[in-house]
Amino acid sequence: MNIIDVRKKLPTHPLKRYQTRPISTIYYIAVHHSLTDDIPGGKDVEAFARYHIDTNDWPGIGYHYVIDVDGTVYKCNSATKWTYHVGEHNKFAIGICMVGDFRDDIPSFEQYDALIKLLKEIVNAYGIRPENILGHSEFKGYEWKKCPCIDMEQVRRDVSGAED
């Protein structure tokens, strides 16, 4: 898995900063899809950051990680940053966004493989239970949102190593 650390390269709000949180408060991983087409070469990550700052008036990009179609993982925030990506659950969740619109498409093999590897790494590093890996729409209050539009039960099985 190729992880590129872009934490110091992404644009941030000129005045606002995300709060920090202790690792012990992280219980969930929130999986998202971007609802966008791929812009090769990591340009999506910069575009997401600009959108979150300019349109949402957030301190910076809301995700901790972004996974490109080619499987490249961009580390956008430290786990200790309390970022915005899943409403009232932000304080307790690490956010991962896969580039793409999976309402009518599916993640590439490389992208899905990177997701599972990254999830396993996060689960092992922070002691998060695989059953606490949720799609955006699985969080209370977001049931209406079609995100990430992938089989999250299968994701959890793949992370835990359980067979179908």
PDB file of C-alpha atoms in Angstrom:
ATOM      1  CA  MET A   1       0.000   0.000   0.000  1.00  0.00           C
ATOM      2  CA  ASN A   2       1.414   3.356  -1.042  1.00  0.00           C
ATOM      3  CA  ILE A   3       0.681   6.088   1.540  1.00  0.00           C
ATOM      4  CA  ILE A   4       1.616   9.678   0.713  1.00  0.00           C
ATOM      5  CA  ASP A   5       1.608  12.107   3.611  1.00  0.00           C
ATOM      6  CA  VAL A   6       0.089  15.404   2.413  1.00  0.00           C
ATOM      7  CA  ARG A   7      -0.757  16.851   5.833  1.00  0.00           C
ATOM      8  CA  LYS A   8       1.638  19.780   5.458  1.00  0.00           C
ATOM      9  CA  LYS A   9       0.903  20.335   1.761  1.00  0.00           C
ATOM     10  CA  LEU A  10      -2.874  20.756   1.721  1.00  0.00           C
ATOM     11  CA  PRO A  11      -4.517  24.166   1.922  1.00  0.00           C
ATOM     12  CA  THR A  12      -5.995  25.163   5.276  1.00  0.00           C
ATOM     13  CA  HIS A  13      -8.323  27.913   6.407  1.00  0.00           C
ATOM     14  CA  PRO A  14      -6.420  31.137   7.160  1.00  0.00           C
ATOM     15  CA  LEU A  15      -8.000  31.475  10.614  1.00  0.00           C
ATOM     16  CA  LYS A  16      -9.594  28.182  11.669  1.00  0.00           C
ATOM     17  CA  ARG A  17      -7.909  25.015  12.981  1.00  0.00           C
ATOM     18  CA  TYR A  18      -9.281  21.618  13.877  1.00  0.00           C
ATOM     19  CA  GLN A  19      -9.291  20.699  17.554  1.00  0.00           C
ATOM     20  CA  THR A  20      -7.233  17.785  18.782  1.00  0.00           C
ATOM     21  CA  ARG A  21      -8.546  14.749  20.601  1.00  0.00           C
ATOM     22  CA  PRO A  22      -6.999  11.876  22.499  1.00  0.00           C
ATOM     23  CA  ILE A  23      -6.649   8.593  20.618  1.00  0.00           C
ATOM     24  CA  SER A  24      -8.735   6.961  23.367  1.00  0.00           C
ATOM     25  CA  THR A  25     -11.849   8.781  22.078  1.00  0.00           C
ATOM     26  CA  ILE A  26     -11.687   7.145  18.616  1.00  0.00           C
ATOM     27  CA  TYR A  27     -14.152   4.263  18.362  1.00  0.00           C
ATOM     28  CA  TYR A  28     -15.228   4.305  14.714  1.00  0.00           C
ATOM     29  CA  ILE A  29     -13.964   4.492  11.179  1.00  0.00           C
ATOM     30  CA  ALA A  30     -16.286   6.232   8.719  1.00  0.00           C
ATOM     31  CA  VAL A  31     -16.015   5.217   5.064  1.00  0.00           C
ATOM     32  CA  HIS A  32     -17.159   7.689   2.409  1.00  0.00           C
ATOM     33  CA  HIS A  33     -17.162   8.044  -1.354  1.00  0.00           C
ATOM     34  CA  SER A  34     -16.534  11.413  -2.948  1.00  0.00           C
ATOM     35  CA  LEU A  35     -19.365  11.459  -5.515  1.00  0.00           C
ATOM     36  CA  THR A  36     -16.796  12.756  -8.013  1.00  0.00           C
ATOM     37  CA  ASP A  37     -14.919  11.446 -11.006  1.00  0.00           C
ATOM     38  CA  ASP A  38     -11.218  10.790 -10.577  1.00  0.00           C
ATOM     39  CA  ILE A  39      -8.713  13.561 -11.257  1.00  0.00           C
ATOM     40  CA  PRO A  40      -5.402  11.674 -11.619  1.00  0.00           C
ATOM     41  CA  GLY A  41      -2.287  12.491  -9.620  1.00  0.00           C
ATOM     42  CA  GLY A  42      -3.788  13.305  -6.234  1.00  0.00           C
ATOM     43  CA  LYS A  43      -5.512  16.465  -7.440  1.00  0.00           C
ATOM     44  CA  ASP A  44      -8.746  15.265  -5.825  1.00  0.00           C
ATOM     45  CA  VAL A  45      -7.246  15.664  -2.374  1.00  0.00           C
ATOM     46  CA  GLU A  46      -6.397  19.322  -3.019  1.00  0.00           C
ATOM     47  CA  ALA A  47      -9.825  19.928  -4.568  1.00  0.00           C
ATOM     48  CA  PHE A  48     -11.571  18.355  -1.559  1.00  0.00           C
ATOM     49  CA  ALA A  49      -9.544  20.543   0.811  1.00  0.00           C
ATOM     50  CA  ARG A  50     -10.396  23.708  -1.146  1.00  0.00           C
ATOM     51  CA  TYR A  51     -14.078  22.740  -1.250  1.00  0.00           C
ATOM     52  CA  HIS A  52     -14.202  22.019   2.489  1.00  0.00           C
ATOM     53  CA  ILE A  53     -12.512  25.352   3.234  1.00  0.00           C
ATOM     54  CA  ASP A  54     -14.139  27.616   0.629  1.00  0.00           C
ATOM     55  CA  THR A  55     -17.654  26.153   0.530  1.00  0.00           C
ATOM     56  CA  ASN A  56     -18.130  24.582   3.963  1.00  0.00           C
ATOM     57  CA  ASP A  57     -15.937  27.085   5.857  1.00  0.00           C
ATOM     58  CA  TRP A  58     -14.108  24.236   7.585  1.00  0.00           C
ATOM     59  CA  PRO A  59     -10.528  24.455   8.917  1.00  0.00           C
ATOM     60  CA  GLY A  60      -9.281  22.077   6.196  1.00  0.00           C
ATOM     61  CA  ILE A  61     -10.041  18.811   4.465  1.00  0.00           C
ATOM     62  CA  GLY A  62     -12.467  16.781   6.530  1.00  0.00           C
ATOM     63  CA  TYR A  63     -11.003  13.334   5.861  1.00  0.00           C
ATOM     64  CA  HIS A  64      -8.077  11.683   7.565  1.00  0.00           C
ATOM     65  CA  TYR A  65      -7.347   9.628   4.442  1.00  0.00           C
ATOM     66  CA  VAL A  66      -8.317   9.755   0.780  1.00  0.00           C
ATOM     67  CA  ILE A  67      -7.906   6.692  -1.444  1.00  0.00           C
ATOM     68  CA  ASP A  68      -7.422   7.380  -5.143  1.00  0.00           C
ATOM     69  CA  VAL A  69      -8.706   5.090  -7.902  1.00  0.00           C
ATOM     70  CA  ASP A  70      -5.185   3.712  -8.440  1.00  0.00           C
ATOM     71  CA  GLY A  71      -4.998   2.648  -4.776  1.00  0.00           C
ATOM     72  CA  THR A  72      -2.753   5.476  -3.620  1.00  0.00           C
ATOM     73  CA  VAL A  73      -3.629   6.497  -0.068  1.00  0.00           C
ATOM     74  CA  TYR A  74      -3.221  10.142   0.928  1.00  0.00           C
ATOM     75  CA  LYS A  75      -2.816  10.852   4.624  1.00  0.00           C
ATOM     76  CA  CYS A  76      -4.571  14.194   5.089  1.00  0.00           C
ATOM     77  CA  ASN A  77      -4.899  14.560   8.874  1.00  0.00           C
ATOM     78  CA  SER A  78      -3.497  12.913  11.972  1.00  0.00           C
ATOM     79  CA  ALA A  79      -5.884  10.642  13.844  1.00  0.00           C
ATOM     80  CA  THR A  80      -5.727  13.092  16.756  1.00  0.00           C
ATOM     81  CA  LYS A  81      -7.392  15.798  14.623  1.00  0.00           C
ATOM     82  CA  TRP A  82     -11.112  16.117  15.295  1.00  0.00           C
ATOM     83  CA  THR A  83     -12.131  16.765  11.687  1.00  0.00           C
ATOM     84  CA  TYR A  84     -15.553  17.205  10.083  1.00  0.00           C
ATOM     85  CA  HIS A  85     -16.976  14.397   7.941  1.00  0.00           C
ATOM     86  CA  VAL A  86     -19.810  12.673   9.823  1.00  0.00           C
ATOM     87  CA  GLY A  87     -21.619  15.271  11.927  1.00  0.00           C
ATOM     88  CA  GLU A  88     -22.099  14.537  15.631  1.00  0.00           C
ATOM     89  CA  HIS A  89     -19.838  11.490  15.296  1.00  0.00           C
ATOM     90  CA  ASN A  90     -16.730  13.414  14.194  1.00  0.00           C
ATOM     91  CA  LYS A  91     -15.162  13.406  17.657  1.00  0.00           C
ATOM     92  CA  PHE A  92     -15.199   9.598  17.686  1.00  0.00           C
ATOM     93  CA  ALA A  93     -14.368   8.688  14.062  1.00  0.00           C
ATOM     94  CA  ILE A  94     -11.521   8.545  11.585  1.00  0.00           C
ATOM     95  CA  GLY A  95     -12.750   9.499   8.105  1.00  0.00           C
ATOM     96  CA  ILE A  96     -11.684   7.703   4.930  1.00  0.00           C
ATOM     97  CA  CYS A  97     -12.914   8.855   1.522  1.00  0.00           C
ATOM     98  CA  MET A  98     -12.627   6.790  -1.629  1.00  0.00           C
ATOM     99  CA  VAL A  99     -12.539   8.849  -4.817  1.00  0.00           C
ATOM    100  CA  GLY A 100     -15.482   7.961  -7.030  1.00  0.00           C
ATOM    101  CA  ASP A 101     -19.240   7.783  -7.285  1.00  0.00           C
ATOM    102  CA  PHE A 102     -20.299   4.284  -6.285  1.00  0.00           C
ATOM    103  CA  ARG A 103     -24.021   4.769  -6.745  1.00  0.00           C
ATOM    104  CA  ASP A 104     -23.598   3.342 -10.268  1.00  0.00           C
ATOM    105  CA  ASP A 105     -19.957   2.242 -10.257  1.00  0.00           C
ATOM    106  CA  ILE A 106     -17.704   0.138  -8.053  1.00  0.00           C
ATOM    107  CA  PRO A 107     -14.263   0.836  -6.586  1.00  0.00           C
ATOM    108  CA  SER A 108     -11.317  -0.385  -8.634  1.00  0.00           C
ATOM    109  CA  PHE A 109      -9.550  -3.522  -7.385  1.00  0.00           C
ATOM    110  CA  GLU A 110      -6.552  -1.392  -6.353  1.00  0.00           C
ATOM    111  CA  GLN A 111      -8.735   1.075  -4.480  1.00  0.00           C
ATOM    112  CA  TYR A 112     -10.708  -1.596  -2.617  1.00  0.00           C
ATOM    113  CA  ASP A 113      -7.520  -3.492  -1.770  1.00  0.00           C
ATOM    114  CA  ALA A 114      -5.967  -0.279  -0.386  1.00  0.00           C
ATOM    115  CA  LEU A 115      -9.142   0.367   1.651  1.00  0.00           C
ATOM    116  CA  ILE A 116      -8.995  -3.064   3.286  1.00  0.00           C
ATOM    117  CA  LYS A 117      -5.256  -2.778   4.005  1.00  0.00           C
ATOM    118  CA  LEU A 118      -5.676   0.721   5.448  1.00  0.00           C
ATOM    119  CA  LEU A 119      -8.632  -0.373   7.581  1.00  0.00           C
ATOM    120  CA  LYS A 120      -6.643  -3.325   8.945  1.00  0.00           C
ATOM    121  CA  GLU A 121      -3.769  -0.991   9.776  1.00  0.00           C
ATOM    122  CA  ILE A 122      -6.056   1.476  11.591  1.00  0.00           C
ATOM    123  CA  VAL A 123      -7.909  -1.296  13.434  1.00  0.00           C
ATOM    124  CA  ASN A 124      -4.607  -2.726  14.656  1.00  0.00           C
ATOM    125  CA  ALA A 125      -3.049   0.647  15.509  1.00  0.00           C
ATOM    126  CA  TYR A 126      -5.988   2.066  17.477  1.00  0.00           C
ATOM    127  CA  GLY A 127      -7.822  -1.019  18.713  1.00  0.00           C
ATOM    128  CA  ILE A 128     -10.978  -0.231  16.778  1.00  0.00           C
ATOM    129  CA  ARG A 129     -13.286  -3.214  16.413  1.00  0.00           C
ATOM    130  CA  PRO A 130     -14.065  -4.249  12.810  1.00  0.00           C
ATOM    131  CA  GLU A 131     -17.787  -3.969  13.552  1.00  0.00           C
ATOM    132  CA  ASN A 132     -17.163  -0.262  14.220  1.00  0.00           C
ATOM    133  CA  ILE A 133     -16.162   0.311  10.606  1.00  0.00           C
ATOM    134  CA  LEU A 134     -19.247   2.024   9.231  1.00  0.00           C
ATOM    135  CA  GLY A 135     -20.313   3.570   5.985  1.00  0.00           C
ATOM    136  CA  HIS A 136     -21.380   7.214   6.259  1.00  0.00           C
ATOM    137  CA  SER A 137     -25.031   6.161   5.899  1.00  0.00           C
ATOM    138  CA  GLU A 138     -24.730   3.700   8.794  1.00  0.00           C
ATOM    139  CA  PHE A 139     -24.182   6.488  11.321  1.00  0.00           C
ATOM    140  CA  LYS A 140     -27.259   7.657  13.236  1.00  0.00           C
ATOM    141  CA  GLY A 141     -28.781  10.629  11.480  1.00  0.00           C
ATOM    142  CA  TYR A 142     -27.244   9.820   8.092  1.00  0.00           C
ATOM    143  CA  GLU A 143     -29.375   6.865   7.055  1.00  0.00           C
ATOM    144  CA  TRP A 144     -30.732   8.978   4.179  1.00  0.00           C
ATOM    145  CA  LYS A 145     -27.285   9.556   2.670  1.00  0.00           C
ATOM    146  CA  LYS A 146     -26.209   7.230  -0.134  1.00  0.00           C
ATOM    147  CA  CYS A 147     -22.620   6.945   1.011  1.00  0.00           C
ATOM    148  CA  PRO A 148     -20.401   5.050   0.335  1.00  0.00           C
ATOM    149  CA  CYS A 149     -22.725   2.736  -1.650  1.00  0.00           C
ATOM    150  CA  ILE A 150     -20.540  -0.326  -1.186  1.00  0.00           C
ATOM    151  CA  ASP A 151     -21.246  -3.511   0.754  1.00  0.00           C
ATOM    152  CA  MET A 152     -20.055  -2.529   4.228  1.00  0.00           C
ATOM    153  CA  GLU A 153     -20.827  -6.001   5.604  1.00  0.00           C
ATOM    154  CA  GLN A 154     -18.351  -7.386   3.059  1.00  0.00           C
ATOM    155  CA  VAL A 155     -15.821  -4.711   4.005  1.00  0.00           C
ATOM    156  CA  ARG A 156     -16.070  -5.712   7.665  1.00  0.00           C
ATOM    157  CA  ARG A 157     -15.716  -9.404   6.733  1.00  0.00           C
ATOM    158  CA  ASP A 158     -12.668  -8.635   4.597  1.00  0.00           C
ATOM    159  CA  VAL A 159     -11.058  -6.653   7.405  1.00  0.00           C
ATOM    160  CA  SER A 160     -11.737  -9.300  10.042  1.00  0.00           C
ATOM    161  CA  GLY A 161     -10.696 -12.128   7.717  1.00  0.00           C
ATOM    162  CA  ALA A 162     -14.081 -13.841   7.965  1.00  0.00           C
ATOM    163  CA  GLU A 163     -15.184 -15.922   4.992  1.00  0.00           C
ATOM    164  CA  ASP A 164     -18.483 -15.411   3.165  1.00  0.00           C
TER     165      ASP A 164
END
